[in-house]
Structures are given as structure tokens and as C-alpha cells.
Coordinates of C-alpha atoms in Angstrom, one line a residue:
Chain A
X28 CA -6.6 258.0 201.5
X29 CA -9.4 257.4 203.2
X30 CA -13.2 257.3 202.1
X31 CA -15.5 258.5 204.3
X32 CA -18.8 256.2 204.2
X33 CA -21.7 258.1 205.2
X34 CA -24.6 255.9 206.1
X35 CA -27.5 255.8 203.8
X36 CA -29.8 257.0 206.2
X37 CA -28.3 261.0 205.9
X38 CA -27.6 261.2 202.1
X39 CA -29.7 263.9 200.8
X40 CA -31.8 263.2 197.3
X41 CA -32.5 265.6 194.7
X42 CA -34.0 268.9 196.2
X43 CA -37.3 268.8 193.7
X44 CA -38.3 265.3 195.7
X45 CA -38.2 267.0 198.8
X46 CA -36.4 266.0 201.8
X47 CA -37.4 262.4 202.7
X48 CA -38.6 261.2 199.4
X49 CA -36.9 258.1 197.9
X50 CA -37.4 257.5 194.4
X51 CA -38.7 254.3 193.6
X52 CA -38.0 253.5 197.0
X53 CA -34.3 252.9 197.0
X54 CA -32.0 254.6 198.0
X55 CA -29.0 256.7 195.7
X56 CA -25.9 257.6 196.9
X57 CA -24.9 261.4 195.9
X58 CA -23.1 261.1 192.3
X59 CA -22.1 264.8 191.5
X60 CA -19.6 266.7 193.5
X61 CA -21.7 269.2 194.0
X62 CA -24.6 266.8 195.7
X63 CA -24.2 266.9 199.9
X64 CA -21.9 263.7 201.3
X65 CA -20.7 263.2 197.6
X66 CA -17.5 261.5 198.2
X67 CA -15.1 262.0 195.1
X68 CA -12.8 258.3 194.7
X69 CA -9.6 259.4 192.7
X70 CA -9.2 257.6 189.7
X71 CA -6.1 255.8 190.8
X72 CA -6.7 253.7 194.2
X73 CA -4.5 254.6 196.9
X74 CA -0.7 252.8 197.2
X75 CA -1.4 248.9 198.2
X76 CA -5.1 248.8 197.7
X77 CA -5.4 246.0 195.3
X78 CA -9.6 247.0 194.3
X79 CA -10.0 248.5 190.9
X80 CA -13.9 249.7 191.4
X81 CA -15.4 248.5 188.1
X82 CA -18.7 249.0 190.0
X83 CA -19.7 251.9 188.5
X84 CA -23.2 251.0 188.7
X85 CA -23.5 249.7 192.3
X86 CA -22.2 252.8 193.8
X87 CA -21.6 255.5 191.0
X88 CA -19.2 258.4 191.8
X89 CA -17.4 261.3 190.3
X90 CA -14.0 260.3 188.9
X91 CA -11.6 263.1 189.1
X92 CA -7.9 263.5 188.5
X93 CA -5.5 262.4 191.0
X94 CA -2.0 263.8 191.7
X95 CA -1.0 260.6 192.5
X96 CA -0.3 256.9 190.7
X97 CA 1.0 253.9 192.3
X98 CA 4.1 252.8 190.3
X99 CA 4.2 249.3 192.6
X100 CA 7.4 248.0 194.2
X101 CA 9.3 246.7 197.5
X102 CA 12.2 248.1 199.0
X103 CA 13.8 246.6 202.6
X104 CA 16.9 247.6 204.5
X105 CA 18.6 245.1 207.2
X106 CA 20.5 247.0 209.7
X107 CA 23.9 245.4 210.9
X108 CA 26.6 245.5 213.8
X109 CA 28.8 247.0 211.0
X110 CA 27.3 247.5 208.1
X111 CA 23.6 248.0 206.6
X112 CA 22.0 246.2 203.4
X113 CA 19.4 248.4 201.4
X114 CA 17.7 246.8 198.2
X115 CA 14.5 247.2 196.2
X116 CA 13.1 245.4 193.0
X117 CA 13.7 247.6 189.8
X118 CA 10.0 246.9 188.8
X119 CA 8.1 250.3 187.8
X120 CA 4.3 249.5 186.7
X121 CA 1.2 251.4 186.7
X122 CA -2.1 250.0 186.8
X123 CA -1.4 246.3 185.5
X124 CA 1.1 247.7 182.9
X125 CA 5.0 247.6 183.6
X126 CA 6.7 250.9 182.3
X127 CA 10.1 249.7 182.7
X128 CA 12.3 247.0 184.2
X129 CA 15.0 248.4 184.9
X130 CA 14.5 251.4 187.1
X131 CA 16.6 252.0 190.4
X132 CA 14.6 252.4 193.8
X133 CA 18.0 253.2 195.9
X134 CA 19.7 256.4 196.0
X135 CA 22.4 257.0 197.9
X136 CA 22.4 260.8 199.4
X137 CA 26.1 260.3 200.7
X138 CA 28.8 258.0 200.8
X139 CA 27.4 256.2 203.8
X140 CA 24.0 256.6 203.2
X141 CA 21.2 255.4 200.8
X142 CA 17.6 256.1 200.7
X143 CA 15.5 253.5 199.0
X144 CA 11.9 255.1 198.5
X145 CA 8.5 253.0 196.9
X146 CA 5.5 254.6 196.0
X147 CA 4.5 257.2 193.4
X148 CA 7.5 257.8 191.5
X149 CA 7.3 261.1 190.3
X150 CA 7.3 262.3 194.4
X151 CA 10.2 259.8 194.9
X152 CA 11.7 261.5 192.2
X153 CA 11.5 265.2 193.9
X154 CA 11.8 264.2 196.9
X155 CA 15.4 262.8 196.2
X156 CA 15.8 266.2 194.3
X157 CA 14.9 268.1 197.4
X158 CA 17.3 266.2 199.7
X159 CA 19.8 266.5 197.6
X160 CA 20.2 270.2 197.7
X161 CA 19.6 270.0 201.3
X162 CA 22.8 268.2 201.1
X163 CA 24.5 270.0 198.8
X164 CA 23.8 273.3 201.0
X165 CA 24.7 271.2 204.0
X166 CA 28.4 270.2 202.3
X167 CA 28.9 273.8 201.3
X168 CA 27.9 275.2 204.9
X169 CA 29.5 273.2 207.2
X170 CA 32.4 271.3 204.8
X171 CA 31.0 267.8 205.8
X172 CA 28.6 265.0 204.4
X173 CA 25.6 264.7 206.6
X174 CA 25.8 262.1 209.2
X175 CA 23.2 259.2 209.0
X176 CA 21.3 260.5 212.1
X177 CA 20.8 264.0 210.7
X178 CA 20.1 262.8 207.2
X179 CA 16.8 260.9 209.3
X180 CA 15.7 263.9 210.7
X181 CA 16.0 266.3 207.6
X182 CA 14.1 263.4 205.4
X183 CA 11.5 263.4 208.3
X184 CA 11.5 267.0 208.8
X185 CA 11.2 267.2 204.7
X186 CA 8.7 264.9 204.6
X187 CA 6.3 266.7 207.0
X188 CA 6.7 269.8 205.2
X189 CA 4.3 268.6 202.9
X190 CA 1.7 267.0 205.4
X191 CA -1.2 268.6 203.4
X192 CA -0.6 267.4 200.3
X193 CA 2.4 264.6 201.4
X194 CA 5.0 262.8 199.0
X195 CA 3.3 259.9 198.2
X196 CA 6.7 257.9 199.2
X197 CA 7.1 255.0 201.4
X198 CA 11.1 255.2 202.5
X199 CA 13.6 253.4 204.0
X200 CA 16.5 254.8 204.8
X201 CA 20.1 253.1 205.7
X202 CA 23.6 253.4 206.5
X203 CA 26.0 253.7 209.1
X204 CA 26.1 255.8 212.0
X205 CA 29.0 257.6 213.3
X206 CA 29.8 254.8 215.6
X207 CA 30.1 252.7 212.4
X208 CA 26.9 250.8 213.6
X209 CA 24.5 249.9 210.8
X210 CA 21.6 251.8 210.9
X211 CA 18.1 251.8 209.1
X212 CA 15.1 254.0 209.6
X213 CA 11.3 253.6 208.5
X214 CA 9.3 256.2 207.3
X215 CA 5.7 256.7 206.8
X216 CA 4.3 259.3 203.6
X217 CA 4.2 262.5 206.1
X218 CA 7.8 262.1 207.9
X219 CA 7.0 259.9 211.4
X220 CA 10.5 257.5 211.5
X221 CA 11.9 255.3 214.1
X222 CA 15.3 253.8 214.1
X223 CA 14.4 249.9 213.5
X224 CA 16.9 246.8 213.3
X225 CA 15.0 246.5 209.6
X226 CA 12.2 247.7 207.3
X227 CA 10.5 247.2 204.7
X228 CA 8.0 249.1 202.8
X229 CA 6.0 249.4 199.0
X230 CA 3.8 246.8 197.8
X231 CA 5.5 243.4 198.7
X232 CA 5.8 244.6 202.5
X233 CA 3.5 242.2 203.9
X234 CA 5.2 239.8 202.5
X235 CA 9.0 240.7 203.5
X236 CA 7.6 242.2 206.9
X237 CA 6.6 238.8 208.3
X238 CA 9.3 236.9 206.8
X239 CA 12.2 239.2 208.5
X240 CA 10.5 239.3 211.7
X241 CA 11.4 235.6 211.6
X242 CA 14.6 235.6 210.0
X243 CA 16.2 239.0 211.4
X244 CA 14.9 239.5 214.8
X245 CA 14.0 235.9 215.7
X246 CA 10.7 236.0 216.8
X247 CA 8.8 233.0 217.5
X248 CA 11.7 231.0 217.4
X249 CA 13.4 229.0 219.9
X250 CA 17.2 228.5 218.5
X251 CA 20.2 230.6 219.8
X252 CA 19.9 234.3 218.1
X253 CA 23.3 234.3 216.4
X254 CA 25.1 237.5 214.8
X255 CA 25.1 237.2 210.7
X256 CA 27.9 238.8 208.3
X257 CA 27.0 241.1 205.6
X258 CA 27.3 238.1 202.9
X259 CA 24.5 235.9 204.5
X260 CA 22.0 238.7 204.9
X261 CA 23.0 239.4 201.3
X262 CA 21.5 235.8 200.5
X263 CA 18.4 235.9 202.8
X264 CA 17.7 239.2 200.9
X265 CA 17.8 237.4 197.7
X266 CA 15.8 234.8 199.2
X267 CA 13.2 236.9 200.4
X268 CA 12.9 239.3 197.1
X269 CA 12.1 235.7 195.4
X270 CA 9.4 235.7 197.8
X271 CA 7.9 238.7 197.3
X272 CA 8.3 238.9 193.8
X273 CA 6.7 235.2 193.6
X274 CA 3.2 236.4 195.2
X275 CA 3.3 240.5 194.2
X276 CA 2.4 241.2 191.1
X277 CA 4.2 244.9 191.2
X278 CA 7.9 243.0 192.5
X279 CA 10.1 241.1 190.0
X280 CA 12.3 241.7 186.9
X281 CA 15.9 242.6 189.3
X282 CA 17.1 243.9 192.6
X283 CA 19.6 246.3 193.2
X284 CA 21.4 245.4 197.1
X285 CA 23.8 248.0 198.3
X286 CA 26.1 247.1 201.2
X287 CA 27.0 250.1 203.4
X288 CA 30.2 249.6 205.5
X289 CA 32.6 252.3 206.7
X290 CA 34.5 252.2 203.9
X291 CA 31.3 252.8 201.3
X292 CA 28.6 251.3 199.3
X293 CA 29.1 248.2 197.2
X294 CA 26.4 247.9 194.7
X295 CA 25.1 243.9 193.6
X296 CA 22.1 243.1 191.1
X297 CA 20.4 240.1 191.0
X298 CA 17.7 238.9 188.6
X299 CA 14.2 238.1 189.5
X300 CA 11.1 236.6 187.5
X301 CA 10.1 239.1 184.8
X302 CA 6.4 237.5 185.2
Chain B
X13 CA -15.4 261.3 165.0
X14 CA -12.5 262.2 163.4
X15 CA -11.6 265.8 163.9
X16 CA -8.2 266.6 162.0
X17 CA -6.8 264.7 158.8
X18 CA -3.7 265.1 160.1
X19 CA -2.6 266.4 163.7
X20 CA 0.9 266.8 164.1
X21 CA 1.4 265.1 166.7
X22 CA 5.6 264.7 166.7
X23 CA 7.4 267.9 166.6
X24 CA 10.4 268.9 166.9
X25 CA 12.5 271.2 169.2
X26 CA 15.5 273.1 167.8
X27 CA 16.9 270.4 165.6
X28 CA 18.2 267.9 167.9
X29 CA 15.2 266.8 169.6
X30 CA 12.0 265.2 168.8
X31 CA 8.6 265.3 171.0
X32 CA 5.5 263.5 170.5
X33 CA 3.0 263.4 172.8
X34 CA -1.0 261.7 173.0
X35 CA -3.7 263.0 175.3
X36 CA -4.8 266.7 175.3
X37 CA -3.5 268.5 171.9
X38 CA -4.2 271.9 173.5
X39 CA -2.1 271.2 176.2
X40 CA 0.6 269.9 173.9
X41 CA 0.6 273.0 171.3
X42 CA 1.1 274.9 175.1
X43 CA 3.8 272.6 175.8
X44 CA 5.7 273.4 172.4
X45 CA 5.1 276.9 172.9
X46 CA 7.4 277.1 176.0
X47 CA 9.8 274.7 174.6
X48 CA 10.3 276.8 171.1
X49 CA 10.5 280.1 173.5
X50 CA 13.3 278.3 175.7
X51 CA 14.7 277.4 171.7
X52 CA 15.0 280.7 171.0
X53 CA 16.3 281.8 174.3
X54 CA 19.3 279.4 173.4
X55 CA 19.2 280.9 170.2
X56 CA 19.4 284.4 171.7
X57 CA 21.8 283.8 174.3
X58 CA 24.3 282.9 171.3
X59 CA 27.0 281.3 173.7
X60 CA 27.1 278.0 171.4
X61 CA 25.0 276.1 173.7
X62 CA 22.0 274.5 173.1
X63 CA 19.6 272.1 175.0
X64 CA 20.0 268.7 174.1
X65 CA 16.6 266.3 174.3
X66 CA 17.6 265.2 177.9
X67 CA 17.9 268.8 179.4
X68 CA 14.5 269.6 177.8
X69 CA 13.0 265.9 179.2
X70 CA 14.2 267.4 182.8
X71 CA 12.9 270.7 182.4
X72 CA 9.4 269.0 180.6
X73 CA 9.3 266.9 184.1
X74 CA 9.3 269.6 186.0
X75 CA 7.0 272.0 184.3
X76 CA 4.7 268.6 184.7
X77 CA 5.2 268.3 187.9
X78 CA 4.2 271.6 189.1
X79 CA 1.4 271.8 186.5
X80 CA -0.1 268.4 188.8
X81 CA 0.8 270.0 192.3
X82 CA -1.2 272.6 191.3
X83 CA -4.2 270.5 190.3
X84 CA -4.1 271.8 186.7
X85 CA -2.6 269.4 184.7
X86 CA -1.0 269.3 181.5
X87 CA -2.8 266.0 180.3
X88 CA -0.4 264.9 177.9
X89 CA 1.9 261.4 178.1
X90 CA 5.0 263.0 176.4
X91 CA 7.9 260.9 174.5
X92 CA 11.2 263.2 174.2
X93 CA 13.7 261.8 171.8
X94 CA 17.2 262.7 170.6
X95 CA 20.7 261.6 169.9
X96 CA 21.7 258.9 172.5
X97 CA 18.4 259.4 174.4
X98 CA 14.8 258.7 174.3
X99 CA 12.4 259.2 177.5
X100 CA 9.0 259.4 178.8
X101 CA 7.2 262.2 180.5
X102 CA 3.6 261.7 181.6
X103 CA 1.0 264.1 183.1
X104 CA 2.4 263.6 186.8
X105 CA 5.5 263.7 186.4
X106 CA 6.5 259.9 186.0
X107 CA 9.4 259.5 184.0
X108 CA 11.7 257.1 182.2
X109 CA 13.7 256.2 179.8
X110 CA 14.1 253.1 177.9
X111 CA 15.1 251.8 174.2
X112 CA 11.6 251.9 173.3
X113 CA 8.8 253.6 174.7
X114 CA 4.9 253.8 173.9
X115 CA 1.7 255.8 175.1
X116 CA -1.9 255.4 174.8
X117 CA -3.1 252.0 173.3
X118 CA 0.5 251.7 172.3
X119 CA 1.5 250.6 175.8
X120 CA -0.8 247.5 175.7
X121 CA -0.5 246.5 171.8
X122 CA 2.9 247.9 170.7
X123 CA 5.2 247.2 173.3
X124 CA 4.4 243.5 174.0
X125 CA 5.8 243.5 169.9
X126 CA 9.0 245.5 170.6
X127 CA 9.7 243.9 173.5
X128 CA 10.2 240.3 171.8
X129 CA 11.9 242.1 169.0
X130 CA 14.0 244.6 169.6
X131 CA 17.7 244.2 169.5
X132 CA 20.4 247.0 169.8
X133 CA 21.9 246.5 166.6
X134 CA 19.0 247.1 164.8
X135 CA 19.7 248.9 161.3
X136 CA 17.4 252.2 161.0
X137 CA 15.2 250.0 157.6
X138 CA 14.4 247.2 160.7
X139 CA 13.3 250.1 163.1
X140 CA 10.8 251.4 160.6
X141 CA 9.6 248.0 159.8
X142 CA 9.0 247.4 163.5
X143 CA 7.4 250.7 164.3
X144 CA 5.2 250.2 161.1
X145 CA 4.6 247.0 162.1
X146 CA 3.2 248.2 165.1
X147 CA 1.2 251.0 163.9
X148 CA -0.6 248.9 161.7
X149 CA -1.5 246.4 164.5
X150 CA -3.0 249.6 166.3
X151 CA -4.7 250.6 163.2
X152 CA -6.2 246.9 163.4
X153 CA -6.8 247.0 166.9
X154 CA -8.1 250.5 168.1
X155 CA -10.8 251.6 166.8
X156 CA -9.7 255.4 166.7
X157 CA -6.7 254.9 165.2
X158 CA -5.9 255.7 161.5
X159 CA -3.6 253.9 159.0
X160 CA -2.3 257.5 158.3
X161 CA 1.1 257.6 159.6
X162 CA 4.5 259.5 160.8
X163 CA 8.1 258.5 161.6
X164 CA 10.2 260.8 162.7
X165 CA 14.3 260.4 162.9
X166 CA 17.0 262.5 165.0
X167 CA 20.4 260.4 164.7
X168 CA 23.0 263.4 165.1
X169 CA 23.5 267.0 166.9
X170 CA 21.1 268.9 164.0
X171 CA 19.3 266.8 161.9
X172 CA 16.0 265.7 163.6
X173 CA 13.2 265.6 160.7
X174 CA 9.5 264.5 160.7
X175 CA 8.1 262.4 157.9
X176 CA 5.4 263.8 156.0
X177 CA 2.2 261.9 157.0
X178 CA 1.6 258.6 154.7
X179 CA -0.5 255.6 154.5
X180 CA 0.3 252.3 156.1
X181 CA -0.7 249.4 153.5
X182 CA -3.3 246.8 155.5
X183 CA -4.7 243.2 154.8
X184 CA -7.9 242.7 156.2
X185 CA -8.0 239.2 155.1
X186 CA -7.3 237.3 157.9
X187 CA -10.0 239.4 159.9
X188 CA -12.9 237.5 157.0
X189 CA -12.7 234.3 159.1
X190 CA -13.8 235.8 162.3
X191 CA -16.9 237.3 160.8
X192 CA -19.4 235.7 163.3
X193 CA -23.2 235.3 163.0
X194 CA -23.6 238.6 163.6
X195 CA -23.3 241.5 160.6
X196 CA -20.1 240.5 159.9
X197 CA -18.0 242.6 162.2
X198 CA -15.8 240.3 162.9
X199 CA -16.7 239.9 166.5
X200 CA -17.5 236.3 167.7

């Protein structure tokens, strides 16, 4: 969400002062809703913005309800030649409270297949809902799961649908194609997704984001690129989940890691710090 | 100030499932108003069904849920409990489940307590212990809380009860030492 700062030069005062007067000769940004260029902040700040405006009386504003809260998180998928990893922390907070420990960020839509969604969890939750009708109605129609490829496009499609008033989810989605290549797509909150060799998305992105970069597709490193089996990515994800978890106050308490191959999805948990 | 002497504020529905909810007690009576109407549509349908606490926990998310995507929210944070099942419905939609679950100032004082001392095999004379326990720290602790109490039960298919309300016994003792220079309200 985006706040749009109107310079102090064009706010309006109260209309009994007239147009140009300044009380006291400072300046006061509009309060009220109904008060020209006043900007309403929802309560809750907006996924990843770590500022909790206790400010009230530098820059006073309306508080109003929002739709949405941040329930914190990191999710990541590693796409590869075989088979795709998907995992995300099990963390669900709001504000600086943690609701529970113990709740699942994957989901898997088909036997080949899991989406792993961060965000506000209450549109994760309906948005895998959604999708899986879609699915459902897709198995009854055509006697088939979904491939992965069209599973991408309907979560984008589905996504979009709601582009004025989106999901509030950041997803990830992986498993392999029909060429039994591992496959992982990123999605932003209204449905623009790209087929990527990984991803990573909720709160602890920026720190998984850099660290893959590195580890997965070798950048800025000199050594020999070599191909790695589904059991070392397994570790580097547990490595990099200790990362995040040690430096994001919304990752930690356990990770779920799915493994995606041809033949299914094997699920792993592994414990993090419940700090 | 206080307005009622004693709100209900846990219900139940049918008699297999327990709700209690904080926040807006409008918007709760309006919420038990559609749940004892979909009661007595079981009731009505007389197929020997009924809806157990996690169907109504589903169908409570989703009237929340639609209630928020309209901008017209139910502003309730809703605990649904019944056999085998106890979960948490808030005014967004955001749910959960877990072996113990807390709103309000109950999130920040009560569940740091159940957390370090829950067990599974906890006999039902602990679990009233601990939830009085914990009530009476929120008595201590919030200011707008009362030491007027209720605990509520469901264990079976039909025999979810509500306590009649009753006092918690206190001992402001410990709180004399803290009095402070000023007035002796036990801030320092």
C-alpha cells in the first residue's frame, strides 16, 4: 500500500481560517477523512514494513479498519533437474504476538504440485479454497490432475481476479512439469508470475533471496557450477531457514520441506529457534 | 465504566459446542443468532445430524470473512470449542487451532502462563486451576477486568455446560511492597 505524501505547501486548513491562513504559523496536516489530502494509514502496516507509527502526534491521522493483517513468515522453493523442494517456517504472528507454532504454509493442490503462500492468512486461506475447487471442477471436467504449467496460469489468472481488492498473498508455487523437470514459479499479490530456477517470498525474503542467488544460481562466484541432488538442497534449505529465522523476527519455531519428484511429495520437518 | 454485572460472554451452540468471543458484544449476540438459527435448521432437518464445533468454526470463518470483504466487520475475536476441538476465529478471518487459545489481554498475559504449563495429560481439576490461575493474573493485571468469572466445559457429543458466574479469590499482598512515593498505587 502506498501512502501518497502531499507536500505541505497544498494541504488545505480549516475553512473558518480562510485559505492561506496558518495557525500559529505551522503548518497541520489534514486529520479527519473528511479534510482535503487526508490520507487514511490502515491500522495494520502493510506486509514487510517493519514501522509501527507510534507518532501520533508528529503527524496525526485517521485510523481505520483494515481488511488485512500481516501474519509474518518465509516460504522458498528450489527448482531441480528432477525434482523441486518447497518449504516455509510454520511461524503464524500478528503484530509482535505469535498465534501459533505450528501452522502449515505448503499446500499441495495435486500430487505433483504444492503451493506455499506467506502473507495475510486468512486470504491464503481462501485462496487455497478457491483453487481447490478450480481443481476439483478441472478433475471432474477433463478426468485429469492439472499439470504444473496450467496450475501457474489459473493461480495467476485467480489472482488477478481480485486486482482491486487483491489477496494479500505472497506465493510460491512448485512441482514438476510434464517433462518431469522441477519447476517453481513466483508470484506477486495481483497474479504477475514468471517461471524462476527459485523463489522466495514473505518476510525473511531478503534474507533467503540474496543467500540463494549465491548458493543456487552461482552468482558472483568463480568455482565450476555443479548439478546438486534433492538431499543437498534439502540441507542448504535447512541452512538457509536457520538464517532467516536467526535475523526475522516473524521466521522460526519449524519448517515443513516437501520434495516433489515424479513419483510424489515426501514431506520433512525440521525444528528452528522458537525465539 | 462498567456496564453489565455479568455479560455472558461463553455460550453455547446446540449442546456440543461452546463459543466465547471478546470485542463487540452486539456483533457477538448477531453471531449467536445465526448460529442458533443454523441449530435449529439441524434440529428441523431431523436426519440425525448435527454440526459439530469444527463445522460451525468453518462456517464462523466464512461468515467473517465475507463480513471483512465487505468492509463491515463483525469485530469479535471468536474461540469455538468442542469435543476433540478447540479453534480461533478473529474479525478477518484468521484462524487456528491449538490446545489452548486466548483473546484480548489474554494473548499477552495468559498464554505466556499456559504455554510453560500445559501438558496433554492434564486432569480436568489442573485445567481449572490453570485457567483460574490465569484469570486472576488478568484480574491483577488489566485494569478492566473483573475477578467475576466463568468456565465453561464440553467433553462429549451433548453435554457442553456454562458455569454460573463466580468470584475468583485474590491476594493483594504482594502488590503493598510496590506502593511507591506516589498515592500508593502501586506504581513505581
Amino acid at each position: 500500500v502506498l501512502l501518497n505524501f502531499v507536500p505541505l505547501s497544498q494541504t488545505s486548513m480549516a475553512t473558518f481560517l480562510g485559505p492561506n491562513a496558518v495557525p500559529n504559523g505551522i503548518q497541520r496536516l489534514p486529520i479527519h477523512s473528511s479534510e482535503p489530502h487526508a490520507m487514511s494509514v490502515p491500522v495494520n502496516p502493510s506486509p514487510g514494513a517493519d514501522s509501527i507509527d507510534h507518532g501520533v502526534t508528529e503527524a496525526p491521522y485517521e485510523r481505520r479498519f483494515s481488511p488485512y493483517d500481516f501474519n509474518g513468515g518465509t516460504t522458498l522453493a528450489i527448482a531441480g533437474k528432477d525434482f523441486a523442494v518447497v518449504a516455509g517456517d510454520t511461524r503464524m504472528s500478528t503484530g509482535y504476538e505469535i498465534l501459533s507454532r505450528k501452522v502449515s504454509k505448503l499446500h499441495p493442490l495435486t500430487d505433483h504440485c504444492v503451493l506455499a503462500s506467506a502473507g495475510c492468512k486468512t486470504d491464503v486461506d481462501q485462496l487455497r479454497s478457491v483453487l481447490d475447487i478450480k481443481s476439483e471442477v478441472y478433475r471432474h471436467n477433463h478426468q485429469k490432475d492439472m499439470k504444473v504449467t496450467s496450475v501457474a496460469q489459473m493461480l495467476g489468472n485467480t489472482l488477478y481476479m481480485r486486482r482491486f481488492f487483491p489477496y494479500y498473498a505472497f506465493n510460491v508455487l512448485a512441482g514438476v512439469d510434464a517433462e518431469g523437470k522441477g519447476a517453481v514459479y513466483s508470484y506477486d499479490a495481483i497474479g504477475s508470475f514468471e517461471r524462476t530456477p527459485f523463489s522466495a517470498s514473505g518476510s525473511g525474503q531478503s534474507f533467503v533471496i540474496p543467500l540463494l542467488d549465491n548458493v543456487i544460481t552461482h552468482k558472483n562466484r568463480n568455482d565450476p557450477k555443479r548439478e546438486m541432488g534433492a538431499e543437498e538442497i534439502v540441507e542448504i534449505v535447512k541452512d538457509v531457514f536457520v538464517t532467516a529465522g536467526e535475523r526475522d523476527i516473524y521466521t522460526g519455531d519449524s519448517v515443513d520441506i516437501m520434495v516433489i519428484t515424479k513419483d510424489g511429495i515426501q514431506k520433512q520437518s525440521f525444528g528452528l529457534k522458537a525465539d | 465504566m462498567k456496564k453489565k454485572k455479568a455479560p455472558r460472554r461463553i455460550r453455547t451452540v446446540g449442546d456440543n459446542c461452546l463459543i466465547g468471543a471478546s470485542g463487540e458484544y452486539s456483533d457477538f449476540q448477531s453471531v449467536m443468532d445465526t448460529l442458533e438459527g443454523m441449530v435449529q435448521d439441524d434440529v428441523n432437518y431431523d436426519d440425525g445430524e448435527k454440526s459439530d464445533a469444527k463445522s460451525i468454526h468453518s462456517y464462523l470463518r466464512a461468515v467473517m470473512y465475507q463480513r471483512r470483504s465487505k468492509m463491515n466487520p463483525l469485530w469479535n475475536d471468536i474461540i469455538i470449542a468442542g469435543k476433540d476441538f478447540l479453534g480461533y476465529v478473529d474479525k478477518i478471518g484468521t484462524t487456528y487451532e491449538d490446545s489452548f487459545i486466548a483473546t484480548g489481554f489474554g494473548s499477552y498475559l495468559a498464554i505466556p502462563i499456559l504455554r510453560s504449563k500445559w501438558r496433554p495429560d492434564l486432569t480436568e481439576g489442573e485445567a481449572r486451576a490453570l485457567l483460574e490461575d490465569c484469570l486472576r493474573v488478568l484480574f491483577y493485571r488489566d485494569c478492566r477486568a473483573l475477578n467475576r468469572i466463568q468456565i465453561a466445559k464440553v467433553q462429549g457429543d451433548d453435554d457442553a455446560v456454562v458455569s454460573d458466574p463466580y468470584e475468583l479469590e485474590t491476594n493483594w499482598s504482594g502488590f503493598e511492597a510496590t506502593k511507591g512515593d506516589m498515592d500508593g498505587d502501586g506504581g513505581w
